[in-house]
XYZ file of C-alpha atoms in Angstrom:
198
model
C 94.981 143.630 133.462
C 98.569 142.164 134.037
C 97.650 138.634 134.073
C 96.210 138.764 130.566
C 98.966 140.687 128.672
C 102.431 139.487 127.789
C 105.196 141.908 129.122
C 107.108 141.289 125.861
C 104.876 141.116 122.801
C 102.098 143.051 124.587
C 99.443 140.688 123.065
C 97.382 138.265 124.974
C 99.610 135.857 126.989
C 99.455 132.458 125.334
C 100.231 129.551 127.679
C 100.813 132.262 130.223
C 103.490 132.104 132.789
C 103.924 134.666 135.681
C 107.137 136.110 137.255
C 106.913 135.084 140.989
C 108.663 138.426 141.898
C 106.641 141.016 140.151
C 103.539 138.979 138.963
C 103.949 140.186 135.369
C 102.864 137.699 132.776
C 104.559 136.432 129.525
C 103.706 133.989 126.729
C 105.736 130.715 127.086
C 107.437 131.261 123.677
C 108.205 135.013 124.338
C 109.924 134.117 127.622
C 112.031 131.318 126.022
C 113.068 133.732 123.166
C 113.989 136.509 125.564
C 115.942 134.166 127.918
C 118.025 133.015 125.004
C 118.839 136.653 124.061
C 119.549 137.730 127.623
C 121.423 134.610 129.043
C 118.557 133.367 131.125
C 117.446 136.790 132.497
C 114.329 138.196 130.885
C 111.868 139.928 133.184
C 111.285 143.618 132.022
C 111.104 144.582 135.750
C 114.861 143.489 136.274
C 113.657 141.280 139.194
C 116.689 139.923 141.254
C 115.011 136.413 141.463
C 113.469 135.476 138.087
C 111.392 132.462 138.436
C 108.299 131.947 136.242
C 105.419 129.490 136.828
C 102.100 128.798 135.320
C 99.246 130.971 136.407
C 97.391 129.908 139.532
C 93.988 128.185 139.133
C 92.252 131.283 140.283
C 94.183 133.449 137.798
C 93.477 131.078 135.014
C 89.723 130.976 135.891
C 89.792 134.806 136.045
C 91.019 134.990 132.413
C 87.979 133.329 131.169
C 85.683 136.157 132.432
C 87.765 138.931 131.086
C 87.215 140.977 127.850
C 90.097 141.649 125.516
C 90.835 144.113 122.742
C 93.054 143.184 119.873
C 96.503 144.618 120.150
C 96.333 145.473 116.383
C 93.459 147.897 116.764
C 95.754 150.771 115.982
C 96.653 149.165 112.639
C 92.980 149.022 111.752
C 91.523 145.867 113.358
C 87.825 146.351 114.327
C 86.919 142.731 114.922
C 87.250 142.900 118.655
C 85.815 146.389 119.072
C 82.668 145.314 117.362
C 82.223 142.517 119.680
C 83.287 144.435 122.714
C 86.244 142.110 123.297
C 86.686 138.323 123.372
C 86.945 135.757 126.089
C 90.507 134.336 126.540
C 90.673 131.371 124.179
C 88.719 133.061 121.370
C 90.997 136.156 121.809
C 94.052 133.927 121.466
C 92.651 132.306 118.259
C 91.955 135.756 116.836
C 95.346 137.013 117.594
C 97.085 134.254 115.811
C 95.199 134.974 112.452
C 94.469 138.706 112.741
C 95.050 140.240 109.347
C 96.249 143.516 110.959
C 99.364 141.963 112.536
C 102.598 143.558 111.632
C 105.439 141.519 110.155
C 108.900 142.488 108.951
C 109.413 142.155 105.309
C 110.759 138.620 104.549
C 113.116 140.084 102.067
C 114.515 142.743 104.467
C 113.617 145.752 102.419
C 114.303 148.970 104.254
C 112.514 152.291 104.396
C 113.763 155.821 104.636
C 114.976 155.249 108.217
C 117.113 152.229 107.114
C 115.080 149.956 109.211
C 113.494 146.806 107.826
C 109.955 147.705 106.767
C 106.985 146.589 108.777
C 103.986 145.262 106.740
C 100.452 144.768 108.019
C 99.282 141.253 107.302
C 96.503 142.114 104.892
C 99.000 144.225 102.856
C 101.577 141.468 102.360
C 100.435 140.512 98.878
C 100.449 144.112 97.668
C 103.805 144.766 99.206
C 105.419 141.752 97.558
C 104.238 143.093 94.168
C 106.517 146.162 94.574
C 109.169 144.971 97.040
C 112.618 146.105 95.780
C 114.446 143.209 97.416
C 112.363 140.423 95.741
C 114.385 138.561 93.341
C 113.121 137.830 89.796
C 114.614 135.676 87.020
C 116.146 137.865 84.313
C 114.775 136.666 80.937
C 118.119 137.412 79.237
C 120.425 135.307 81.430
C 118.201 133.528 83.820
C 120.011 134.825 86.892
C 117.957 135.881 89.861
C 118.130 139.698 90.125
C 116.736 141.958 92.821
C 114.085 144.309 91.500
C 116.018 147.358 92.760
C 119.006 146.300 90.604
C 117.142 145.170 87.552
C 117.708 148.435 85.584
C 121.570 148.338 86.184
C 121.732 144.585 85.785
C 124.328 143.616 82.982
C 123.705 140.026 81.833
C 127.388 139.487 80.656
C 129.061 141.057 83.683
C 126.811 139.383 86.134
C 127.260 135.976 84.460
C 130.955 136.380 84.768
C 130.692 137.214 88.391
C 128.308 134.162 89.017
C 130.789 131.937 87.204
C 133.802 133.271 89.201
C 131.767 132.595 92.502
C 130.998 128.972 91.188
C 134.799 128.477 90.567
C 135.587 129.767 93.990
C 133.051 127.462 95.566
C 134.458 124.596 93.613
C 138.009 125.412 94.765
C 136.835 125.497 98.457
C 135.100 122.199 98.029
C 138.074 120.563 96.403
C 140.394 121.972 99.127
C 138.118 121.227 102.068
C 136.538 117.947 101.019
C 138.674 116.523 98.262
C 135.943 116.872 95.710
C 137.682 116.867 92.255
C 135.654 119.163 90.026
C 138.190 118.883 87.194
C 136.649 115.521 86.382
C 133.150 117.053 86.147
C 131.388 118.834 83.285
C 130.646 122.507 84.198
C 127.591 124.205 82.588
C 126.453 127.754 82.535
C 123.009 129.010 83.625
C 121.825 128.686 80.028
C 122.988 125.190 79.867
C 125.976 125.731 77.490
C 129.053 123.565 78.157
C 131.996 125.487 79.401
C 135.559 124.914 78.483
C 137.854 124.662 81.438
C 141.265 126.497 81.217
C 144.086 124.021 81.330
């Protein structure tokens, strides 16, 4: 039923708004996000006049008598099916904490299609144990290294690169803000004093 489903996220419309031209419904936050992306125009129907308002009282009342299925049922969620749906507010509450929601990997690891991997909520912990983009501290040099690059990581070479980046950052600060790093004591990641070239 169109007044219960968001035209963007396809979940249950939270704080639902309706397009006055086509009557399609959206979550308030989904609409705001789409309007930012598309310069104020967001309706998927491409309506000439795009004005959104809260659902009418009769539409809102109708929502409380509907039954809903979780949008994550294809990912394995059976909670709603077992109860033959949920009334509106309970369905929204379930949707917010459903363990079968899909998320993009927070470390932006990619699959074979070069797209950022999608993870089902209840698999996040196991994914993070193997995520190749997660950074770990190297016990040899204490630099943070991505798991995927751990086998090719060269402590000496990477420390030199890190030091070069620090020096470049120092030069930028000195140039842009007048910070005089020559008067400060530099230290390496292992807390060894570094001698500055004169």
